[in-house]
Short mmCIF file of C-alpha atoms in Angstrom, two decimals:
data_model
loop_
_atom_site.label_atom_id
_atom_site.label_comp_id
_atom_site.label_asym_id
_atom_site.label_seq_id
_atom_site.Cartn_x
_atom_site.Cartn_y
_atom_site.Cartn_z
CA UNK A 1 -67.47 5.47 -77.62
CA UNK A 2 -69.01 2.38 -76.17
CA UNK A 3 -67.24 0.56 -73.43
CA UNK A 4 -66.45 -2.91 -74.54
CA UNK A 5 -67.26 -5.74 -72.05
CA UNK A 6 -65.08 -8.70 -72.47
CA UNK A 7 -66.05 -12.13 -71.24
CA UNK A 8 -63.83 -13.22 -68.41
CA UNK A 9 -61.91 -16.12 -68.98
CA UNK A 10 -62.97 -19.45 -66.90
CA UNK A 11 -62.21 -19.24 -63.29
CA UNK A 12 -60.62 -22.05 -61.25
CA UNK A 13 -64.12 -23.18 -60.50
CA UNK A 14 -65.01 -23.41 -64.25
CA UNK A 15 -67.50 -20.49 -63.91
CA UNK A 16 -68.22 -18.05 -66.69
CA UNK A 17 -68.17 -14.46 -65.85
CA UNK A 18 -68.35 -11.26 -67.90
CA UNK A 19 -65.94 -8.58 -67.14
CA UNK A 20 -67.38 -5.16 -66.03
CA UNK A 21 -67.86 -2.27 -68.50
CA UNK A 22 -65.93 1.08 -68.10
CA UNK A 23 -68.88 2.80 -67.18
CA UNK A 24 -69.44 0.30 -64.31
CA UNK A 25 -66.08 0.58 -63.14
CA UNK A 26 -65.45 4.43 -63.28
CA UNK A 27 -68.99 5.22 -61.53
CA UNK A 28 -68.53 6.83 -58.28
CA UNK A 29 -64.62 7.00 -58.93
CA UNK A 30 -64.44 10.45 -57.05
CA UNK A 31 -66.07 8.70 -53.92
CA UNK A 32 -63.88 5.35 -53.97
CA UNK A 33 -60.49 7.25 -54.82
CA UNK A 34 -58.33 8.79 -52.12
CA UNK A 35 -57.36 11.79 -54.86
CA UNK A 36 -60.45 13.50 -56.61
CA UNK A 37 -59.91 12.67 -60.35
CA UNK A 38 -59.73 16.21 -61.29
CA UNK A 39 -56.54 16.24 -59.46
CA UNK A 40 -54.91 13.87 -61.95
CA UNK A 41 -55.06 13.25 -65.98
CA UNK A 42 -58.64 11.83 -66.44
CA UNK A 43 -57.50 9.33 -68.90
CA UNK A 44 -54.76 8.05 -66.33
CA UNK A 45 -57.64 7.94 -63.69
CA UNK A 46 -60.19 5.93 -65.76
CA UNK A 47 -57.28 3.59 -66.67
CA UNK A 48 -55.93 3.22 -63.09
CA UNK A 49 -59.55 2.37 -62.00
CA UNK A 50 -59.78 -0.26 -64.73
CA UNK A 51 -56.61 -1.81 -63.32
CA UNK A 52 -57.61 -1.45 -59.68
CA UNK A 53 -60.89 -3.36 -60.45
CA UNK A 54 -58.84 -5.79 -62.17
CA UNK A 55 -56.49 -6.44 -59.00
CA UNK A 56 -59.62 -6.47 -56.84
CA UNK A 57 -61.36 -9.19 -58.89
CA UNK A 58 -58.28 -11.35 -58.96
CA UNK A 59 -58.39 -10.82 -55.09
CA UNK A 60 -55.66 -11.45 -52.55
CA UNK A 61 -53.88 -14.63 -53.36
CA UNK A 62 -50.28 -16.39 -53.16
CA UNK A 63 -48.56 -13.56 -55.18
CA UNK A 64 -49.49 -10.89 -52.92
CA UNK A 65 -48.63 -12.74 -49.62
CA UNK A 66 -45.32 -13.56 -50.97
CA UNK A 67 -44.92 -10.16 -51.80
CA UNK A 68 -46.00 -9.07 -48.46
CA UNK A 69 -43.28 -11.53 -46.94
CA UNK A 70 -40.32 -10.13 -49.17
CA UNK A 71 -41.51 -6.38 -48.88
CA UNK A 72 -41.10 -6.95 -45.16
CA UNK A 73 -37.49 -7.28 -45.67
CA UNK A 74 -37.47 -3.69 -46.87
CA UNK A 75 -39.34 -2.42 -43.91
CA UNK A 76 -37.14 -4.13 -41.55
CA UNK A 77 -33.78 -2.96 -43.21
CA UNK A 78 -35.23 0.63 -42.85
CA UNK A 79 -35.30 0.51 -39.13
CA UNK A 80 -32.42 -2.05 -38.74
CA UNK A 81 -29.70 -0.29 -40.11
CA UNK A 82 -30.29 3.34 -38.35
CA UNK A 83 -30.53 1.14 -35.17
CA UNK A 84 -27.24 -0.25 -36.01
CA UNK A 85 -25.75 3.25 -36.21
CA UNK A 86 -27.08 4.05 -32.92
CA UNK A 87 -25.93 0.85 -31.10
CA UNK A 88 -22.51 1.08 -32.34
CA UNK A 89 -22.17 4.75 -31.57
CA UNK A 90 -20.87 4.27 -28.09
CA UNK A 91 -18.14 1.70 -28.74
CA UNK A 92 -16.95 3.49 -31.83
CA UNK A 93 -16.77 6.90 -29.95
CA UNK A 94 -14.76 5.01 -27.03
CA UNK A 95 -12.50 3.16 -29.44
CA UNK A 96 -11.67 5.97 -31.82
CA UNK A 97 -12.55 9.04 -29.36
CA UNK A 98 -13.28 11.38 -32.37
CA UNK A 99 -13.56 15.11 -31.57
CA UNK A 100 -17.18 15.10 -32.96
CA UNK A 101 -18.80 11.59 -32.51
CA UNK A 102 -22.25 12.79 -34.06
CA UNK A 103 -20.37 13.29 -37.36
CA UNK A 104 -21.15 9.35 -37.66
CA UNK A 105 -24.88 10.05 -37.44
CA UNK A 106 -24.19 13.01 -40.09
CA UNK A 107 -22.68 10.49 -42.56
CA UNK A 108 -25.73 7.96 -42.08
CA UNK A 109 -28.02 10.52 -42.76
CA UNK A 110 -26.25 12.02 -45.84
CA UNK A 111 -26.30 8.39 -47.28
CA UNK A 112 -30.15 8.02 -46.34
CA UNK A 113 -30.85 11.26 -48.11
CA UNK A 114 -28.71 10.13 -51.37
CA UNK A 115 -30.60 7.12 -51.36
CA UNK A 116 -34.19 8.34 -51.09
CA UNK A 117 -33.46 11.07 -53.80
CA UNK A 118 -31.82 8.36 -56.26
CA UNK A 119 -34.12 5.44 -55.68
CA UNK A 120 -37.04 7.37 -54.97
CA UNK A 121 -37.21 9.36 -58.02
CA UNK A 122 -35.50 6.87 -60.21
CA UNK A 123 -38.31 4.37 -59.66
CA UNK A 124 -40.46 6.53 -61.40
CA UNK A 125 -38.04 6.61 -64.56
CA UNK A 126 -36.61 3.17 -64.54
CA UNK A 127 -39.21 1.04 -62.69
CA UNK A 128 -39.63 -0.24 -59.37
CA UNK A 129 -38.13 -3.66 -60.08
CA UNK A 130 -34.60 -2.85 -60.28
CA UNK A 131 -34.44 -0.70 -57.15
CA UNK A 132 -36.70 -3.37 -55.39
CA UNK A 133 -33.96 -6.10 -55.93
CA UNK A 134 -30.80 -4.20 -55.47
CA UNK A 135 -31.36 -1.74 -52.46
CA UNK A 136 -31.08 -4.74 -49.91
CA UNK A 137 -27.74 -6.04 -51.73
CA UNK A 138 -26.00 -2.75 -51.66
CA UNK A 139 -26.89 -2.23 -47.99
CA UNK A 140 -25.64 -6.09 -47.11
CA UNK A 141 -22.36 -5.62 -48.93
CA UNK A 142 -21.30 -2.23 -47.27
CA UNK A 143 -22.31 -3.43 -44.22
CA UNK A 144 -20.14 -6.22 -44.04
CA UNK A 145 -17.30 -4.31 -45.46
CA UNK A 146 -17.93 -1.66 -42.59
CA UNK A 147 -16.76 -4.27 -40.06
CA UNK A 148 -13.31 -3.86 -41.15
CA UNK A 149 -12.93 0.05 -40.86
CA UNK A 150 -9.62 0.91 -39.18
CA UNK A 151 -10.44 4.48 -37.92
CA UNK A 152 -13.65 6.73 -37.36
CA UNK A 153 -13.33 8.40 -41.00
CA UNK A 154 -13.58 4.98 -42.79
CA UNK A 155 -16.66 3.97 -40.46
CA UNK A 156 -18.33 7.13 -41.47
CA UNK A 157 -17.65 6.51 -45.13
CA UNK A 158 -19.30 2.86 -45.02
CA UNK A 159 -21.92 3.96 -42.85
CA UNK A 160 -22.98 6.48 -45.79
CA UNK A 161 -22.63 3.81 -48.32
CA UNK A 162 -24.81 1.32 -46.61
CA UNK A 163 -27.27 4.04 -45.69
CA UNK A 164 -27.62 4.92 -49.70
CA UNK A 165 -29.14 1.32 -50.13
CA UNK A 166 -31.35 1.88 -46.82
CA UNK A 167 -32.75 5.07 -48.04
CA UNK A 168 -34.35 3.42 -51.15
CA UNK A 169 -36.34 0.91 -49.41
CA UNK A 170 -39.46 2.48 -48.41
CA UNK A 171 -40.07 4.96 -51.25
CA UNK A 172 -39.66 2.10 -53.83
CA UNK A 173 -41.12 -0.82 -51.55
CA UNK A 174 -44.30 0.89 -50.46
CA UNK A 175 -44.90 1.94 -54.02
CA UNK A 176 -44.71 -1.63 -55.44
CA UNK A 177 -46.59 -3.32 -52.88
CA UNK A 178 -49.73 -0.92 -52.91
CA UNK A 179 -50.03 -1.13 -56.67
CA UNK A 180 -50.44 -4.76 -56.25
CA UNK A 181 -53.04 -4.74 -53.78
CA UNK A 182 -56.57 -4.95 -53.86
CA UNK A 183 -58.38 -2.32 -51.98
CA UNK A 184 -59.74 -4.62 -49.28
CA UNK A 185 -56.14 -5.16 -48.16
CA UNK A 186 -54.38 -1.80 -48.06
CA UNK A 187 -54.23 -2.13 -44.26
CA UNK A 188 -51.59 -4.31 -44.87
CA UNK A 189 -49.08 -1.19 -45.47
CA UNK A 190 -49.90 -0.39 -41.90
CA UNK A 191 -49.13 -4.29 -40.68
CA UNK A 192 -45.90 -3.99 -42.40
CA UNK A 193 -44.58 -1.70 -39.74
CA UNK A 194 -44.59 -4.86 -37.49
CA UNK A 195 -41.50 -5.65 -39.60
CA UNK A 196 -40.09 -2.53 -38.70
CA UNK A 197 -40.58 -2.86 -34.97
CA UNK A 198 -39.41 -6.74 -34.95
CA UNK A 199 -36.24 -5.65 -36.87
CA UNK A 200 -35.44 -2.99 -33.79
CA UNK A 201 -35.87 -6.07 -31.50
CA UNK A 202 -33.66 -8.38 -33.44
CA UNK A 203 -30.87 -5.69 -33.63
CA UNK A 204 -31.03 -5.00 -29.96
CA UNK A 205 -31.16 -8.77 -29.27
CA UNK A 206 -28.01 -9.26 -31.30
CA UNK A 207 -26.40 -6.03 -29.74
CA UNK A 208 -27.16 -7.32 -26.24
CA UNK A 209 -25.32 -10.55 -26.62
CA UNK A 210 -22.47 -9.09 -28.65
CA UNK A 211 -21.93 -5.48 -27.51
CA UNK A 212 -22.47 -6.00 -23.93
CA UNK A 213 -19.67 -8.72 -23.84
CA UNK A 214 -17.07 -7.39 -26.38
CA UNK A 215 -17.32 -3.61 -25.79
CA UNK A 216 -15.32 -1.22 -23.45
CA UNK A 217 -17.48 0.19 -20.62
CA UNK A 218 -18.38 3.88 -20.98
CA UNK A 219 -16.14 4.85 -18.43
CA UNK A 220 -13.06 2.97 -19.67
CA UNK A 221 -10.27 5.64 -20.64
CA UNK A 222 -8.12 2.97 -22.58
CA UNK A 223 -10.63 1.54 -25.11
CA UNK A 224 -8.31 -0.60 -27.45
CA UNK A 225 -9.48 -2.69 -30.66
CA UNK A 226 -8.59 -5.69 -29.05
CA UNK A 227 -11.10 -5.02 -26.15
CA UNK A 228 -13.88 -3.48 -28.49
CA UNK A 229 -14.63 -5.92 -31.09
CA UNK A 230 -18.27 -6.42 -30.27
CA UNK A 231 -19.26 -3.50 -32.94
CA UNK A 232 -17.40 -5.42 -35.73
CA UNK A 233 -19.03 -8.67 -34.82
CA UNK A 234 -22.46 -7.01 -34.57
CA UNK A 235 -21.78 -5.43 -38.33
CA UNK A 236 -20.70 -8.82 -39.63
CA UNK A 237 -23.92 -10.44 -38.12
CA UNK A 238 -26.57 -7.81 -39.25
CA UNK A 239 -24.71 -7.72 -42.72
CA UNK A 240 -24.93 -11.27 -43.07
CA UNK A 241 -28.69 -11.14 -42.00
CA UNK A 242 -29.47 -8.65 -44.82
CA UNK A 243 -27.38 -10.56 -47.27
CA UNK A 244 -29.85 -13.61 -46.39
CA UNK A 245 -33.00 -11.23 -47.15
CA UNK A 246 -31.34 -9.93 -50.28
CA UNK A 247 -30.77 -13.58 -51.53
CA UNK A 248 -34.14 -14.54 -50.78
CA UNK A 249 -35.66 -11.62 -52.33
CA UNK A 250 -33.63 -11.86 -55.40
CA UNK A 251 -33.49 -15.70 -56.13
CA UNK A 252 -36.67 -17.17 -54.57
CA UNK A 253 -39.22 -14.66 -55.56
CA UNK A 254 -39.86 -13.27 -59.02
CA UNK A 255 -41.25 -9.56 -58.74
CA UNK A 256 -43.26 -8.14 -61.45
CA UNK A 257 -43.06 -4.71 -62.63
CA UNK A 258 -46.16 -2.59 -61.36
CA UNK A 259 -49.10 -2.62 -64.11
CA UNK A 260 -50.14 1.08 -63.11
CA UNK A 261 -46.38 2.09 -63.58
CA UNK A 262 -46.30 0.29 -66.99
CA UNK A 263 -49.49 2.23 -67.78
CA UNK A 264 -48.54 5.25 -66.84
CA UNK A 265 -45.59 4.92 -69.32
CA UNK A 266 -47.84 4.01 -72.22
CA UNK A 267 -47.19 0.40 -71.99
CA UNK A 268 -50.75 -0.79 -71.73
CA UNK A 269 -50.18 -4.26 -73.45
CA UNK A 270 -47.28 -4.95 -70.88
CA UNK A 271 -49.58 -3.97 -68.01
CA UNK A 272 -52.41 -6.24 -69.06
CA UNK A 273 -49.91 -9.20 -69.46
CA UNK A 274 -48.45 -8.52 -65.59
CA UNK A 275 -52.21 -8.52 -64.58
CA UNK A 276 -52.60 -12.03 -65.90
CA UNK A 277 -49.34 -13.10 -64.75
CA UNK A 278 -50.35 -12.34 -61.21
CA UNK A 279 -53.98 -13.86 -61.69
CA UNK A 280 -51.88 -17.04 -63.16
CA UNK A 281 -49.78 -16.98 -59.56
CA UNK A 282 -52.98 -16.86 -57.81
CA UNK A 283 -54.23 -19.93 -59.63
CA UNK A 284 -57.29 -17.74 -61.25
CA UNK A 285 -57.81 -15.69 -64.54
CA UNK A 286 -58.43 -12.02 -65.13
CA UNK A 287 -61.22 -10.53 -67.39
CA UNK A 288 -58.86 -7.70 -68.39
CA UNK A 289 -58.13 -7.04 -72.09
CA UNK A 290 -56.16 -4.28 -73.85
CA UNK A 291 -59.63 -3.21 -74.99
CA UNK A 292 -60.57 -2.29 -71.58
CA UNK A 293 -57.69 0.30 -71.38
CA UNK A 294 -58.25 1.36 -74.96
CA UNK A 295 -61.82 2.20 -74.09
CA UNK A 296 -60.49 4.81 -71.47
CA UNK A 297 -58.80 6.96 -73.99
CA UNK A 298 -60.69 9.95 -75.77
CA UNK A 299 -60.98 10.22 -79.68
CA UNK A 300 -57.35 10.97 -81.14
CA UNK A 301 -55.43 9.93 -78.15
CA UNK A 302 -51.98 8.56 -78.77
CA UNK A 303 -49.83 6.05 -76.71
CA UNK A 304 -46.32 7.27 -76.52
CA UNK A 305 -44.30 3.96 -76.47
CA UNK A 306 -41.56 4.56 -79.02
CA UNK A 307 -37.83 4.79 -78.05
CA UNK A 308 -37.92 8.53 -78.66
CA UNK A 309 -40.99 9.01 -76.62
CA UNK A 310 -39.24 7.18 -73.74
CA UNK A 311 -36.18 9.35 -73.92
CA UNK A 312 -38.61 12.25 -74.04
CA UNK A 313 -40.22 11.06 -70.70
CA UNK A 314 -36.99 10.51 -69.12
CA UNK A 315 -36.35 14.29 -69.99
CA UNK A 316 -39.30 15.25 -68.62
CA UNK A 317 -38.93 13.54 -65.47
CA UNK A 318 -35.70 15.59 -65.10
CA UNK A 319 -37.74 18.61 -66.01
CA UNK A 320 -39.76 18.11 -62.82
CA UNK A 321 -43.08 16.72 -64.71
CA UNK A 322 -43.85 14.28 -61.71
CA UNK A 323 -43.41 16.92 -59.34
CA UNK A 324 -45.50 19.52 -61.15
CA UNK A 325 -48.15 16.95 -61.19
CA UNK A 326 -48.15 16.60 -57.56
CA UNK A 327 -48.89 20.35 -57.15
CA UNK A 328 -51.37 20.57 -59.88
CA UNK A 329 -54.24 21.55 -57.89
CA UNK A 330 -54.40 23.71 -54.65
CA UNK A 331 -55.83 20.86 -52.78
CA UNK A 332 -53.24 18.17 -53.87
CA UNK A 333 -50.55 20.74 -53.70
CA UNK A 334 -51.12 21.40 -49.95
CA UNK A 335 -51.29 17.87 -49.19
CA UNK A 336 -47.99 17.22 -50.73
CA UNK A 337 -46.42 20.03 -48.99
CA UNK A 338 -48.07 19.52 -45.59
CA UNK A 339 -47.08 15.65 -45.84
CA UNK A 340 -43.26 16.66 -46.63
CA UNK A 341 -43.13 19.02 -43.69
CA UNK A 342 -44.63 16.38 -41.45
CA UNK A 343 -41.99 13.85 -42.71
CA UNK A 344 -39.24 16.71 -42.23
CA UNK A 345 -40.37 17.58 -38.59
CA UNK A 346 -40.25 13.86 -37.70
CA UNK A 347 -37.02 13.43 -39.64
CA UNK A 348 -35.55 15.92 -37.39
CA UNK A 349 -37.26 14.93 -34.33
CA UNK A 350 -36.57 11.39 -34.32
CA UNK A 351 -32.82 10.90 -34.94
CA UNK A 352 -32.12 13.78 -32.65
CA UNK A 353 -33.31 11.61 -29.95
CA UNK A 354 -33.37 8.10 -30.93
CA UNK A 355 -30.19 7.81 -32.88
CA UNK A 356 -28.28 8.78 -29.61
CA UNK A 357 -30.75 6.81 -27.14
CA UNK A 358 -28.37 4.12 -26.14
CA UNK A 359 -25.46 6.97 -25.50
CA UNK A 360 -27.93 8.97 -23.50
CA UNK A 361 -29.04 6.15 -21.43
CA UNK A 362 -25.39 5.04 -20.69
CA UNK A 363 -24.31 8.61 -19.75
CA UNK A 364 -27.50 9.30 -17.70
CA UNK A 365 -27.28 5.90 -16.13
CA UNK A 366 -23.74 6.73 -15.02
CA UNK A 367 -25.23 9.77 -13.52
CA UNK A 368 -27.73 7.55 -11.77
CA UNK A 369 -25.11 4.92 -10.57
CA UNK A 370 -26.05 2.21 -13.07
CA UNK A 371 -24.76 3.00 -16.42
CA UNK A 372 -22.94 -0.33 -17.29
CA UNK A 373 -22.77 -1.56 -20.69
CA UNK A 374 -24.89 -4.62 -19.83
CA UNK A 375 -27.81 -2.76 -18.55
CA UNK A 376 -27.66 -0.07 -21.32
CA UNK A 377 -28.22 -2.98 -24.07
CA UNK A 378 -30.71 -4.78 -21.81
CA UNK A 379 -32.80 -1.44 -21.64
CA UNK A 380 -32.67 -1.05 -25.39
CA UNK A 381 -33.85 -4.54 -25.92
CA UNK A 382 -36.59 -3.94 -23.81
CA UNK A 383 -37.65 -0.53 -25.38
CA UNK A 384 -37.54 -2.50 -28.79
CA UNK A 385 -39.88 -5.14 -27.62
CA UNK A 386 -42.20 -2.57 -26.16
CA UNK A 387 -42.34 -1.06 -29.65
CA UNK A 388 -43.91 -4.23 -31.20
CA UNK A 389 -47.41 -3.75 -29.94
CA UNK A 390 -47.01 -0.29 -31.35
CA UNK A 391 -47.47 -1.82 -34.92
CA UNK A 392 -50.63 -3.65 -34.08
CA UNK A 393 -52.33 -0.78 -32.24
CA UNK A 394 -51.29 1.46 -35.22
CA UNK A 395 -53.07 -0.94 -37.77
CA UNK A 396 -56.16 -0.97 -35.70
CA UNK A 397 -56.31 2.81 -34.80
CA UNK A 398 -55.92 3.59 -38.78
CA UNK A 399 -59.01 1.54 -39.49
CA UNK A 400 -61.31 3.24 -37.15
CA UNK A 401 -64.49 4.96 -38.52
CA UNK A 402 -64.26 8.95 -38.29
CA UNK A 403 -60.68 8.63 -36.88
CA UNK A 404 -58.82 6.59 -39.68
CA UNK A 405 -55.07 7.36 -40.74
CA UNK A 406 -55.18 11.06 -39.95
CA UNK A 407 -56.67 10.71 -36.33
CA UNK A 408 -54.03 7.83 -35.59
CA UNK A 409 -51.10 9.48 -36.95
CA UNK A 410 -52.04 12.99 -35.29
CA UNK A 411 -52.71 11.29 -31.69
CA UNK A 412 -49.76 9.05 -31.75
CA UNK A 413 -47.19 11.65 -32.92
CA UNK A 414 -48.28 14.23 -30.13
CA UNK A 415 -47.86 11.55 -27.62
CA UNK A 416 -44.57 10.97 -28.78
CA UNK A 417 -43.50 14.45 -28.12
CA UNK A 418 -45.28 14.59 -24.89
CA UNK A 419 -43.57 11.32 -23.53
CA UNK A 420 -39.96 13.07 -24.74
CA UNK A 421 -40.89 16.05 -22.28
CA UNK A 422 -41.81 13.76 -19.67
CA UNK A 423 -38.54 11.83 -19.91
CA UNK A 424 -36.53 14.84 -18.69
CA UNK A 425 -38.03 14.68 -15.19
CA UNK A 426 -36.73 11.11 -14.52
CA UNK A 427 -34.81 10.85 -11.51
CA UNK A 428 -33.42 7.31 -11.57
CA UNK A 429 -32.94 4.73 -14.26
CA UNK A 430 -36.39 2.91 -13.78
CA UNK A 431 -38.29 6.27 -14.46
CA UNK A 432 -36.10 6.82 -17.48
CA UNK A 433 -36.80 3.24 -18.72
CA UNK A 434 -40.66 3.66 -17.98
CA UNK A 435 -40.71 7.21 -19.99
CA UNK A 436 -38.65 5.64 -22.89
CA UNK A 437 -41.07 2.72 -23.07
CA UNK A 438 -44.04 4.85 -23.56
CA UNK A 439 -42.24 6.84 -26.08
CA UNK A 440 -41.24 3.48 -28.11
CA UNK A 441 -44.54 2.37 -28.01
CA UNK A 442 -46.06 5.69 -29.44
CA UNK A 443 -43.55 6.20 -31.90
CA UNK A 444 -44.03 2.80 -33.44
CA UNK A 445 -47.82 3.63 -33.93
CA UNK A 446 -46.72 6.88 -35.48
CA UNK A 447 -44.40 5.23 -38.11
CA UNK A 448 -47.12 2.22 -38.54
CA UNK A 449 -49.64 4.71 -39.92
CA UNK A 450 -47.27 7.03 -41.43
CA UNK A 451 -45.93 4.55 -43.58
CA UNK A 452 -49.12 3.29 -44.94
CA UNK A 453 -50.60 6.90 -45.23
CA UNK A 454 -48.18 8.42 -47.17
CA UNK A 455 -48.15 6.21 -50.49
CA UNK A 456 -51.91 5.89 -50.32
CA UNK A 457 -52.40 9.56 -51.14
CA UNK A 458 -50.17 9.98 -54.21
CA UNK A 459 -51.25 8.66 -57.79
CA UNK A 460 -49.27 5.77 -59.20
CA UNK A 461 -47.76 7.62 -61.96
CA UNK A 462 -46.13 9.87 -59.43
CA UNK A 463 -45.99 7.80 -56.32
CA UNK A 464 -42.40 7.18 -56.37
CA UNK A 465 -41.95 10.72 -56.91
CA UNK A 466 -44.26 11.76 -53.94
CA UNK A 467 -42.47 8.98 -51.72
CA UNK A 468 -39.25 10.46 -52.65
CA UNK A 469 -40.13 14.00 -51.96
CA UNK A 470 -41.27 13.17 -48.70
CA UNK A 471 -38.43 10.87 -47.84
CA UNK A 472 -36.01 13.31 -49.03
CA UNK A 473 -37.52 16.06 -46.51
CA UNK A 474 -37.16 13.42 -43.87
CA UNK A 475 -33.47 12.92 -44.73
CA UNK A 476 -32.66 16.45 -45.24
CA UNK A 477 -33.97 17.66 -41.78
CA UNK A 478 -32.15 14.15 -40.42
CA UNK A 479 -28.93 15.82 -41.51
CA UNK A 480 -29.42 18.64 -38.89
CA UNK A 481 -29.85 16.37 -36.07
CA UNK A 482 -26.25 15.44 -35.62
CA UNK A 483 -25.44 19.15 -36.18
CA UNK A 484 -27.78 20.30 -33.38
CA UNK A 485 -26.51 17.42 -31.13
CA UNK A 486 -22.67 18.50 -31.51
CA UNK A 487 -23.85 22.36 -30.68
CA UNK A 488 -26.64 21.19 -28.23
CA UNK A 489 -24.67 19.11 -26.20
CA UNK A 490 -25.91 15.66 -25.76
CA UNK A 491 -25.08 15.73 -21.90
CA UNK A 492 -28.02 18.21 -21.50
CA UNK A 493 -31.67 18.05 -22.13
CA UNK A 494 -31.63 20.45 -24.85
CA UNK A 495 -31.83 17.77 -27.63
CA UNK A 496 -34.57 16.09 -26.04
CA UNK A 497 -36.77 19.52 -25.66
CA UNK A 498 -36.10 20.21 -29.26
CA UNK A 499 -37.34 16.67 -30.33
CA UNK A 500 -40.26 16.45 -28.29
CA UNK A 501 -41.55 19.85 -29.53
CA UNK A 502 -41.00 18.87 -33.36
CA UNK A 503 -43.04 15.74 -32.53
CA UNK A 504 -45.96 17.95 -31.17
CA UNK A 505 -45.81 20.50 -34.29
CA UNK A 506 -45.66 17.51 -36.77
CA UNK A 507 -48.87 15.83 -34.95
CA UNK A 508 -50.81 19.12 -35.49
CA UNK A 509 -49.60 19.63 -38.76
CA UNK A 510 -51.42 16.33 -39.73
CA UNK A 511 -54.83 17.16 -38.57
CA UNK A 512 -54.83 19.90 -41.61
CA UNK A 513 -54.30 17.38 -44.25
CA UNK A 514 -57.15 17.54 -46.72
CA UNK A 515 -57.11 13.63 -47.55
CA UNK A 516 -58.35 10.74 -45.80
CA UNK A 517 -57.32 7.20 -47.51
CA UNK A 518 -59.10 4.89 -44.89
CA UNK A 519 -61.37 2.81 -46.80
CA UNK A 520 -60.77 4.16 -50.23
CA UNK A 521 -58.72 2.99 -53.23
CA UNK A 522 -55.40 4.62 -54.16
CA UNK A 523 -55.29 5.91 -57.99
#
């Protein structure tokens, strides 16, 4: 079958151009793609290459930059709300005096797990757009309601409910953003971690003003609701901020469904239409026609677009079709499994230390003679600010030749573990703050690269599922963090040693990953 060459419509400068042929587009596809084409369906790989080329030729325009802004809300929420739980942990413990305070973090991680599973797997079935719009809304509503919690059980339930929305942010947002990005701008996935770091700064800045002034001291043995309204004010402030982000995302920005998602579902006409809509938003035009995608199909190929076929595809999703494809070859299967292991190890290591960081600083500060509420939240703000440069450093390291995503991720993860071990040697608050500052810096580098690297090495038709698998691994292991904290005793260094060791092991596993995505296009 000859590959058609469609004339491109007039561009904004009035210049006539011809679209590339299919043979031109797929030439060198293995070298230009993160995943070898023999690891995915060949028809899908050719069509994905055509759509990649169409997005590339449209270029980075106003639609992608606006999407970059609203996607940043999801990145921010992913860090903002777990930080909220860690910051309200101490005042809630003081007010309600529960027998096992880490159960609050357990409730959060159960909600995050449920959200990662539902939204991550679901967006490969019902699409990215609905999940993209509603995750922030659910988070905001339950966060605002949570401020009224009358007891420890109630705040635990509300924490799980707002975390259900939070759990879907990264699996969905990273998928939809990557699928609209030209290959030359995939580095923006790493830059998005700036929003993740800034969210931590915003949360700690609000906490410093509210929690430090309207919260019982950690040594107060008679902490009543009247003396402890700070965490309720804090939830109202952060819930209101999240509600504003939802309103902007839902009402001020029109999100299109991913063309590659639509193509993977057999909706080629709709995929072509969306590409032209994006071009129109960017004040240009695209050469893409339905014939370009038809030319990728072998003789006798049938597109499945009827209602019956749609039901069948949904049943296939339940039957683990997307999961099986991610393990369809030895190399792709190892890549998926190893990434799940990395996310799992980090999922246990990070909350085991970070979720209890304000509490650890308060009790260790008390041991050093300076554990006031004011100093605790001030120090947390310092740590948050020092994490912001980590996002920039992560973006720069990930683009270095012969170092790339794998090198940056491995180095940052190992160093994060090393600094945690070093923090146990602190003999005063200044030393503890210094080691925790180094930990904050390297952990932000780690997350900046991890969030960009992960979706890049999954094919689009299974990207939501791949993101869901890694996020689910992360959340499942995160559930064990509060359990270890309960039985490992937060007043000792045991949780810190466990966390540091897990980070180091995760960094070593990264080295064994078979794919490097720097400078390559995602399928």
